[in-house]
mmCIF file of C-alpha atoms and ligand atoms in Angstrom:
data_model
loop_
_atom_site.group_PDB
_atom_site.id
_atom_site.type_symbol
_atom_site.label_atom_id
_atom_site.label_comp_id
_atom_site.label_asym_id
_atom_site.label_seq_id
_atom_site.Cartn_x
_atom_site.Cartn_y
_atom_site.Cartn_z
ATOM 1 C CA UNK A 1 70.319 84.277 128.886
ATOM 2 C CA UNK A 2 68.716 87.762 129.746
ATOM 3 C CA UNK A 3 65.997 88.752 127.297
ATOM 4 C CA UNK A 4 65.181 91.749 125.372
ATOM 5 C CA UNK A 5 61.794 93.495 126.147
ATOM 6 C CA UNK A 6 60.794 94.324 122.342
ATOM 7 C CA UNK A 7 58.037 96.590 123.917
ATOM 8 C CA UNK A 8 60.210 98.355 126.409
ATOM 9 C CA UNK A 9 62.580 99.016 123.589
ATOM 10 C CA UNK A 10 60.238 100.210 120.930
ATOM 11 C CA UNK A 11 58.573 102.652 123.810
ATOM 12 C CA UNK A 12 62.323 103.887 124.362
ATOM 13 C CA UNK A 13 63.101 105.065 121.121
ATOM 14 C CA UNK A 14 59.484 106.373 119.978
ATOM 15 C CA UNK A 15 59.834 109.337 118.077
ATOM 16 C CA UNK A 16 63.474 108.752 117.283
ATOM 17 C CA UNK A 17 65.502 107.582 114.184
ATOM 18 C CA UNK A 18 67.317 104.785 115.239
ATOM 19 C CA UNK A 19 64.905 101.908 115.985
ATOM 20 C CA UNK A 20 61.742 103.534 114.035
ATOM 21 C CA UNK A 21 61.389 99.613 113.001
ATOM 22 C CA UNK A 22 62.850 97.083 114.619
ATOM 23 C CA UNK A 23 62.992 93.567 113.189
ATOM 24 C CA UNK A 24 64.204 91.037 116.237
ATOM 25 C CA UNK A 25 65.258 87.409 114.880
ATOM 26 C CA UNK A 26 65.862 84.546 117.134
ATOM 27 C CA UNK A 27 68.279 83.249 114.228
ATOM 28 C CA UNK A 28 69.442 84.494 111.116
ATOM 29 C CA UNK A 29 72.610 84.207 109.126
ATOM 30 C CA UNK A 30 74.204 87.500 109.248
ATOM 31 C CA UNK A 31 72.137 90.620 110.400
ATOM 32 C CA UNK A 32 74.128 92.688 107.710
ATOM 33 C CA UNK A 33 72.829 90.308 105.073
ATOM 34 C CA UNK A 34 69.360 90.669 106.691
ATOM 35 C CA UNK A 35 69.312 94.775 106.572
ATOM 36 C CA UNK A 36 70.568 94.984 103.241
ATOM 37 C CA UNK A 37 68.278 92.731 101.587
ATOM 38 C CA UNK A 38 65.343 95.231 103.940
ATOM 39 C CA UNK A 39 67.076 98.325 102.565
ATOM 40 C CA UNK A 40 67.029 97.304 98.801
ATOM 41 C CA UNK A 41 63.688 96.682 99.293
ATOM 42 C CA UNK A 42 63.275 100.552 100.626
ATOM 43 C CA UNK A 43 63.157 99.787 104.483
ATOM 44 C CA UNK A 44 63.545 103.362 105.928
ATOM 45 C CA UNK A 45 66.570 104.877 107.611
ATOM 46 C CA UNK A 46 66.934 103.677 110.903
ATOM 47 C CA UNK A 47 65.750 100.704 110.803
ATOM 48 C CA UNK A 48 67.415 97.742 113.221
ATOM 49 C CA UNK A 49 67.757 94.238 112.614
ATOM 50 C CA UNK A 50 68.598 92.362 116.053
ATOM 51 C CA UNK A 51 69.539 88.920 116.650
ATOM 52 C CA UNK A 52 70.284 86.302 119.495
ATOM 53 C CA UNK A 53 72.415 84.231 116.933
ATOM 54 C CA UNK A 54 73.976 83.842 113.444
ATOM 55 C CA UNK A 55 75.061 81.066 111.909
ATOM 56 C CA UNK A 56 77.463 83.490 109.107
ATOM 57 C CA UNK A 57 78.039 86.053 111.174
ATOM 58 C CA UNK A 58 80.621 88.071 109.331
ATOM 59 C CA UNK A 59 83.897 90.287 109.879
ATOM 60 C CA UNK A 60 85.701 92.551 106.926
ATOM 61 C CA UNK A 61 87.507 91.076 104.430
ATOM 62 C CA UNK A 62 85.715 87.864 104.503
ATOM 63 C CA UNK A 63 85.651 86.707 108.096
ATOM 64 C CA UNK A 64 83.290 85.741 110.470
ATOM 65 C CA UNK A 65 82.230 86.610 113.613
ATOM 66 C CA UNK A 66 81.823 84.371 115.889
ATOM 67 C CA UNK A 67 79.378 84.178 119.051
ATOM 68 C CA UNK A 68 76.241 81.925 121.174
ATOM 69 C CA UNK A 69 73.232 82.583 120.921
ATOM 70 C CA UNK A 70 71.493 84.910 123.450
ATOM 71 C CA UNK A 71 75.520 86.203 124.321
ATOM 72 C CA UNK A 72 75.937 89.404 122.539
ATOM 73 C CA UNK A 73 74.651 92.113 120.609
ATOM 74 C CA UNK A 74 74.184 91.219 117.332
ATOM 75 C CA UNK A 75 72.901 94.122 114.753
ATOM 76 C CA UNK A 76 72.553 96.228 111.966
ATOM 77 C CA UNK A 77 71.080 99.357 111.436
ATOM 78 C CA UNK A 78 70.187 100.616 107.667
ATOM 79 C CA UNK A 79 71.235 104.120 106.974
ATOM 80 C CA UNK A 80 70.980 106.607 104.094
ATOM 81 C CA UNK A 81 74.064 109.145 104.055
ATOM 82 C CA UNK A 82 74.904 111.355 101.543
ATOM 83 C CA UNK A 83 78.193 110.126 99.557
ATOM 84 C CA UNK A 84 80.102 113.222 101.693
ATOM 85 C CA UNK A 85 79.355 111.154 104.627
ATOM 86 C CA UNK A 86 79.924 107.809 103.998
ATOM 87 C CA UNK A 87 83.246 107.587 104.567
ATOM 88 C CA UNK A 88 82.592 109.025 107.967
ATOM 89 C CA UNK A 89 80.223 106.560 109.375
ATOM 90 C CA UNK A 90 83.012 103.875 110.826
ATOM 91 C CA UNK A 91 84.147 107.217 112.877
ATOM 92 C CA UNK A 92 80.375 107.553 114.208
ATOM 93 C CA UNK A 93 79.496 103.977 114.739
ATOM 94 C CA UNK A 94 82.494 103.064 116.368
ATOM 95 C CA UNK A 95 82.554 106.347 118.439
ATOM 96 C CA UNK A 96 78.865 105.721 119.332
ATOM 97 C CA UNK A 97 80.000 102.062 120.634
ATOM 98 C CA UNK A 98 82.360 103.348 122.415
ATOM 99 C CA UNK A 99 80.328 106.122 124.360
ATOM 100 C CA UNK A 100 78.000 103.467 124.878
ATOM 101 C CA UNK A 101 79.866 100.753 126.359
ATOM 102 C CA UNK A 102 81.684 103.543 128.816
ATOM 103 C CA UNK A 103 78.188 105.102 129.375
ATOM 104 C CA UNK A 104 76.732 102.026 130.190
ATOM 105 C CA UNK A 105 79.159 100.094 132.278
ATOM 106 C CA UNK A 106 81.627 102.468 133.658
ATOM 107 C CA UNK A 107 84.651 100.684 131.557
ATOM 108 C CA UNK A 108 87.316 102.356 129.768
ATOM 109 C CA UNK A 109 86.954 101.830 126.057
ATOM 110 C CA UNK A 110 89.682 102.707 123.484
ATOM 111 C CA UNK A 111 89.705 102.031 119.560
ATOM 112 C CA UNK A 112 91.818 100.238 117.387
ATOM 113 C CA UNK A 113 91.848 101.553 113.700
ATOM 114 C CA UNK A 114 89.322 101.313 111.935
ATOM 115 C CA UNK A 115 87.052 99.238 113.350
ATOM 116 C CA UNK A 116 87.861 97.669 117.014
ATOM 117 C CA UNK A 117 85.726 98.200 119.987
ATOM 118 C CA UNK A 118 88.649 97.400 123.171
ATOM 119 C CA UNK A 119 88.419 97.143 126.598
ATOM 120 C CA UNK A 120 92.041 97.047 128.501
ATOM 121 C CA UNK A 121 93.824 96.517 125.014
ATOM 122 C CA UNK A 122 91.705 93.700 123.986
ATOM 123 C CA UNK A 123 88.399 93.566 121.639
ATOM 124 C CA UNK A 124 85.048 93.635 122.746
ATOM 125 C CA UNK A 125 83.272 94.365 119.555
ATOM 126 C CA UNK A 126 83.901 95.078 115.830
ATOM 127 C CA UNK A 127 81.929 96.695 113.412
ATOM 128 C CA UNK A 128 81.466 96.002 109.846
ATOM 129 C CA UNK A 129 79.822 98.947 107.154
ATOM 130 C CA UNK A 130 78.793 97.947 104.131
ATOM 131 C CA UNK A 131 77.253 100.125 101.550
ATOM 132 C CA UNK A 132 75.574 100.060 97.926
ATOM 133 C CA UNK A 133 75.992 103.123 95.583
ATOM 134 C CA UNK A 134 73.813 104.263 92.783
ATOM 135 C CA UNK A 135 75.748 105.658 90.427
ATOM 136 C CA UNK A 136 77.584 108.302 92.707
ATOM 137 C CA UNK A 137 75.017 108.249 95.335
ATOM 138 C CA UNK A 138 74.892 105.852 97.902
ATOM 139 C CA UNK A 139 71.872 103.769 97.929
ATOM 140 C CA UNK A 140 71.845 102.745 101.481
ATOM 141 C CA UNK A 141 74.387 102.317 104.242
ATOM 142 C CA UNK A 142 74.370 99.104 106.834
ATOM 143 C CA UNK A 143 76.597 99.678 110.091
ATOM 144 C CA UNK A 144 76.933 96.304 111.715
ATOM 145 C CA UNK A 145 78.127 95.821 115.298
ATOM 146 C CA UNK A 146 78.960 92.799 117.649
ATOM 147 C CA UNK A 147 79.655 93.266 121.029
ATOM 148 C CA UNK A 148 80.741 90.389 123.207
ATOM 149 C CA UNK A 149 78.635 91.095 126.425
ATOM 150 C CA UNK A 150 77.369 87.693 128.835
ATOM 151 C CA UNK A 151 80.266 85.050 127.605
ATOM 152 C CA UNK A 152 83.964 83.377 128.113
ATOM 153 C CA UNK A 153 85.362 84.195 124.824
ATOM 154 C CA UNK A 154 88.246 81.355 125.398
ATOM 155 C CA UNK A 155 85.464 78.872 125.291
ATOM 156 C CA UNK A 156 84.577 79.864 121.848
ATOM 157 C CA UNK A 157 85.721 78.620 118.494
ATOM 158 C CA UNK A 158 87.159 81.277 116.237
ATOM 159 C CA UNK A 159 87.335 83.977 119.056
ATOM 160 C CA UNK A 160 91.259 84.941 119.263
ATOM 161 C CA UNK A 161 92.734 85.164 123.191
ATOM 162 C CA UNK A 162 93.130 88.720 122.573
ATOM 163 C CA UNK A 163 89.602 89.557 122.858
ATOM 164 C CA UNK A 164 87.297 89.815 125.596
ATOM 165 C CA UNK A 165 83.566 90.430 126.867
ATOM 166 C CA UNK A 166 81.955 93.038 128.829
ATOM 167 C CA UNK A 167 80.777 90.034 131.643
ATOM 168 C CA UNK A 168 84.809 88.797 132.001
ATOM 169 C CA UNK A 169 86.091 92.709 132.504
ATOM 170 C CA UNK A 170 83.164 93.692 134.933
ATOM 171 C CA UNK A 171 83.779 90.217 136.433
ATOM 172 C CA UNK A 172 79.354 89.762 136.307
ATOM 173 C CA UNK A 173 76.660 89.894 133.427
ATOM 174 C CA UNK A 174 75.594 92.562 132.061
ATOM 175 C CA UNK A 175 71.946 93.412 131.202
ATOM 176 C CA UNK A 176 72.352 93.613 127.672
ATOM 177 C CA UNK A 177 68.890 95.582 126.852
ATOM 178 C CA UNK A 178 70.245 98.547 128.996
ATOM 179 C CA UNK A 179 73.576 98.381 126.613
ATOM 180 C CA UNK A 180 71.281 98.253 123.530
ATOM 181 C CA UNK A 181 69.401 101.416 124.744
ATOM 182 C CA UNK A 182 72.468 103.087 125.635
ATOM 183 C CA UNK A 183 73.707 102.439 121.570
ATOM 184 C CA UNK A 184 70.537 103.459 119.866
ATOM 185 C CA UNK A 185 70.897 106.516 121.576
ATOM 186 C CA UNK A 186 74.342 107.022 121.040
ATOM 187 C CA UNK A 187 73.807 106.455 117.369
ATOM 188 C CA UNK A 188 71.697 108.817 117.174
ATOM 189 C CA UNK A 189 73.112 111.580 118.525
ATOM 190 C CA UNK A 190 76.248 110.432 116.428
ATOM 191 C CA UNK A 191 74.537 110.504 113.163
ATOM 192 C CA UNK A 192 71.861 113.486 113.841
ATOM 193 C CA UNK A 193 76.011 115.270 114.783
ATOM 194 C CA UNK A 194 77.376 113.990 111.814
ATOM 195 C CA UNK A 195 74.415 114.974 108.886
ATOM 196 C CA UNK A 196 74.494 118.206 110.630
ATOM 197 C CA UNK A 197 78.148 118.592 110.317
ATOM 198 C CA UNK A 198 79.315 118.320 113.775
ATOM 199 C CA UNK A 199 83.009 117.593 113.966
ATOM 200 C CA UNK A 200 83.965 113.969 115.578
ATOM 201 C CA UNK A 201 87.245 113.494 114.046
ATOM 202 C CA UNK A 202 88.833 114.714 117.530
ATOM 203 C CA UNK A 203 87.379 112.995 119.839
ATOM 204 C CA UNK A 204 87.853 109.799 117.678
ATOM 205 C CA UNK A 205 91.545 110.902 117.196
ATOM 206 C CA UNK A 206 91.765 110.905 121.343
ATOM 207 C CA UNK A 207 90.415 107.840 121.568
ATOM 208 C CA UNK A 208 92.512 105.784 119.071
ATOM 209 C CA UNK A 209 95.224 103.562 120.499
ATOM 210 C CA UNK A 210 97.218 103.194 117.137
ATOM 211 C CA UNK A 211 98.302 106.871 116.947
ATOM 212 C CA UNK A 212 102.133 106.845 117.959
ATOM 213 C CA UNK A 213 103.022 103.738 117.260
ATOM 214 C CA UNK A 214 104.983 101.861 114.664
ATOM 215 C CA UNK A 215 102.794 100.032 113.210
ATOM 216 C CA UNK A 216 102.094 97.194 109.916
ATOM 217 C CA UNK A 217 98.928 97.491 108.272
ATOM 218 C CA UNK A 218 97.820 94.742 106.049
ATOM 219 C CA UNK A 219 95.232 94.654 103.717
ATOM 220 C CA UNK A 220 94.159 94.280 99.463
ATOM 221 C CA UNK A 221 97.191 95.363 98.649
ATOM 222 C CA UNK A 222 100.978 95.485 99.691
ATOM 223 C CA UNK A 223 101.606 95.456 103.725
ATOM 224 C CA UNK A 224 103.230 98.647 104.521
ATOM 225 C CA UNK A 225 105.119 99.957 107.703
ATOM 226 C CA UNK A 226 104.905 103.362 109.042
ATOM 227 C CA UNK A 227 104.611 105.252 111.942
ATOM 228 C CA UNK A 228 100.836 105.611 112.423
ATOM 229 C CA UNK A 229 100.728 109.523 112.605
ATOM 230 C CA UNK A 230 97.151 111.078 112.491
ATOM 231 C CA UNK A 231 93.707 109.939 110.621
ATOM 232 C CA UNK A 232 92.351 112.763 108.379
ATOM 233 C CA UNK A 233 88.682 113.525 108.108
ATOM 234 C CA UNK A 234 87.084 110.832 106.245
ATOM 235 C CA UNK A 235 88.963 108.614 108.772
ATOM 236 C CA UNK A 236 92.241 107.439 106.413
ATOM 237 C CA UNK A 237 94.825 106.558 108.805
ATOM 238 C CA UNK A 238 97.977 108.573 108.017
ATOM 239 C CA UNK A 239 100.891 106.707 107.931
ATOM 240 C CA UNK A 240 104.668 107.729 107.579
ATOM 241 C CA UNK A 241 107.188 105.468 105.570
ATOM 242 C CA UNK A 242 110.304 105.255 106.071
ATOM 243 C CA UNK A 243 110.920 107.339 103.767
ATOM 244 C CA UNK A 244 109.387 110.215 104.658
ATOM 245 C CA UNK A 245 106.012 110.058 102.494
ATOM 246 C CA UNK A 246 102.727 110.325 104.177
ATOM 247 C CA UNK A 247 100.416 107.401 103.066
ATOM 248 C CA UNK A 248 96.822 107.862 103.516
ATOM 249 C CA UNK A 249 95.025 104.322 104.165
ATOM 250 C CA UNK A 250 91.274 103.923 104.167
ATOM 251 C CA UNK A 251 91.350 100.301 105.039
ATOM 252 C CA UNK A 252 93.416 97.200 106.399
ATOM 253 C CA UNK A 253 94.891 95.439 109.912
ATOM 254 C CA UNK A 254 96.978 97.549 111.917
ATOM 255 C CA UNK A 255 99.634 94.962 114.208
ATOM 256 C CA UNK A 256 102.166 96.974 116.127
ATOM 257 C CA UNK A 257 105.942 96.004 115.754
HETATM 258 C C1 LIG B 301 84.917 93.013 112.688
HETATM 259 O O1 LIG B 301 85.569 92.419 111.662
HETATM 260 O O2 LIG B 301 85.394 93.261 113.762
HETATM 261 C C2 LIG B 301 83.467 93.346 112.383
HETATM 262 C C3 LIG B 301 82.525 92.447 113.130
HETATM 263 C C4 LIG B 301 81.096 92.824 112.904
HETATM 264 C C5 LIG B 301 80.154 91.821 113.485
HETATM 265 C C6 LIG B 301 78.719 92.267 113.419
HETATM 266 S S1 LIG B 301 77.665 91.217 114.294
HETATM 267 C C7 LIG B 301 76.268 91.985 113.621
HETATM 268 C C8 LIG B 301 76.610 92.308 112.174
HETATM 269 N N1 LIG B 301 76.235 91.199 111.309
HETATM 270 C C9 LIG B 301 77.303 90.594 110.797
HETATM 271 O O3 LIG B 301 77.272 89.582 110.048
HETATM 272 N N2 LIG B 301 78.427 91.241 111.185
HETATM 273 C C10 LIG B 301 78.119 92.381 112.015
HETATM 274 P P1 LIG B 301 87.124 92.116 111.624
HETATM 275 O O4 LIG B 301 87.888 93.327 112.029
HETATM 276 O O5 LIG B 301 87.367 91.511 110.299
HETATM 277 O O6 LIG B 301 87.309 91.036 112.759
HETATM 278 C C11 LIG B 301 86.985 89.681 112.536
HETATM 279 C C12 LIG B 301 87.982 88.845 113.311
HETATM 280 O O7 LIG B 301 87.743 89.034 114.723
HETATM 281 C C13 LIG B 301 87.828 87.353 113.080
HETATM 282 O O8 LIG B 301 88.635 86.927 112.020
HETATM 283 C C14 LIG B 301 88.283 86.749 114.404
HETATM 284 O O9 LIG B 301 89.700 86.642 114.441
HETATM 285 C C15 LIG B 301 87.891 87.815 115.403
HETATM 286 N N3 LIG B 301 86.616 87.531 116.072
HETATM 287 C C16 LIG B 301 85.579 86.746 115.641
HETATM 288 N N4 LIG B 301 84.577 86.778 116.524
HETATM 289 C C17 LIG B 301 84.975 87.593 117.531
HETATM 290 C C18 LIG B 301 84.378 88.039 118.750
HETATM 291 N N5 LIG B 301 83.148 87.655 119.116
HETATM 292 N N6 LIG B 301 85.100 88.874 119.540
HETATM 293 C C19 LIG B 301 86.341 89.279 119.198
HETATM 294 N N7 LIG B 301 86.954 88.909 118.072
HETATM 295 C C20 LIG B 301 86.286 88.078 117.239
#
């Protein structure tokens, strides 16, 4: 397992946002769970919870992620958007994932709607937001990501063949500090974009793979079928029915047929 330098990493991102504390955890159940429980208790905006394993890792809707310890990168970063840009942040994270991956390793990375990180069609990493309002403010914001870096994802439980890791694409490991360090920074030059009102729905538009196709996107309600035509600016996938209607989704699965 290659190891973090917690020193190295806190003298990279001095003076900036993302990483202004960093709590790093050998174990913990779910980094999410760890941040939010930090940000109730007023843990400031950008703060990073990092960890080599968790035994509840978690996915949307009640899933888990699964990964060894030392593998991946495992974390969670509290934030503190305004309720205008909440909505946005699974277009920054996952954008900021993906500049960082292709930054960092040269390979081609694509997204999946809403929240897939994928390499050559399959996923590399997911990412999971979770917030708490106030009333109609939010009280905090925690983007979680998992990226699959140093492992053979076929040897592990719960990991469906259609994903991958950055190690089986590049076909050798990757240092996984250097990927971390590309991320922070690409979160913050996301977010800092995004508060200031840069626009990002373009470039995440370009980089969707789901745009074009026919697709069936499940979810809390009833599956529907549509031709997955454009996401809108709080990053609602726009899909038309059969019948002509335009159906703006804010969450679910997206499988082709
Ligand atoms: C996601 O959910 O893709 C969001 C995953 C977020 C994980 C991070 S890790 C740090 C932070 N702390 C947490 O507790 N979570 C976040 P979803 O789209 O629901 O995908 C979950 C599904 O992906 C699972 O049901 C599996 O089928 C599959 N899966 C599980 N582990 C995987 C892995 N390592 N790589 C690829 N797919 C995986």
């Amino acid at each position: 397992m290659d190891r973090f330098s917690i020193p190295d990493l806190k003298a990279a991102v001095a003076g900036k946002l993302m990483g202004r504390r960093l709590l790093y955890l050998a174990r913990t159940t779910s980094t999410n769970e760890v941040a939010k429980g930090l940000a109730r208790r007023r843990a400031p905006e950008g703060t990073v919870v990092l960890a080599e394993e968790q035994t509840a890792g978690k996915g949307r809707l009640g899933r888990s992620w699964a990964a060894p310890a030392g593998s991946s990168l495992l974390l969670s970063v509290i934030l503190r958007p305004t309720l205008s840009r909440l909505p946005q942040l699974t277009m920054m994270a996952s954008l900021a994932a993906a500049r960082a991956v292709e930054g960092a390793t040269g390979l081609p990375v694509r997204l999946k709607w809403p929240n897939d990180v994928l390499i050559r069609g399959k996923k590399v990493g997911g990412i999971l937001i979770e917030a708490e309002l106030a009333g109609q403010r939010p009280r905090f914001a925690v983007v979680g990501m998992g990226l699959n870096v140093n492992f053979d994802v076929g040897a592990v439980p719960g990991i469906p063949e259609t994903a991958t890791s950055l190690s089986l694409e590049l076909g050798r490991d990757f240092p996984r500090q250097d990927l971390l360090l590309a991320l922070l920074e690409e979160l913050e030059t996301a977010y800092q974009g995004l508060k200031a009102g840069a626009p990002i729905q373009e470039e995440w538009r370009e980089r969707l793979e789901t745009l074009g196709r026919w697709v069936r996107v499940t979810g809390k309600g009833p599956p529907e079928e549509g031709r997955a035509e454009d996401v809108d600016d709080q990053g609602r996938l726009l899909l038309r029915l059969a019948d002509g209607s335009l159906l703006a989704l804010s969450e679910g699965d997206v499988s082709l047929r």
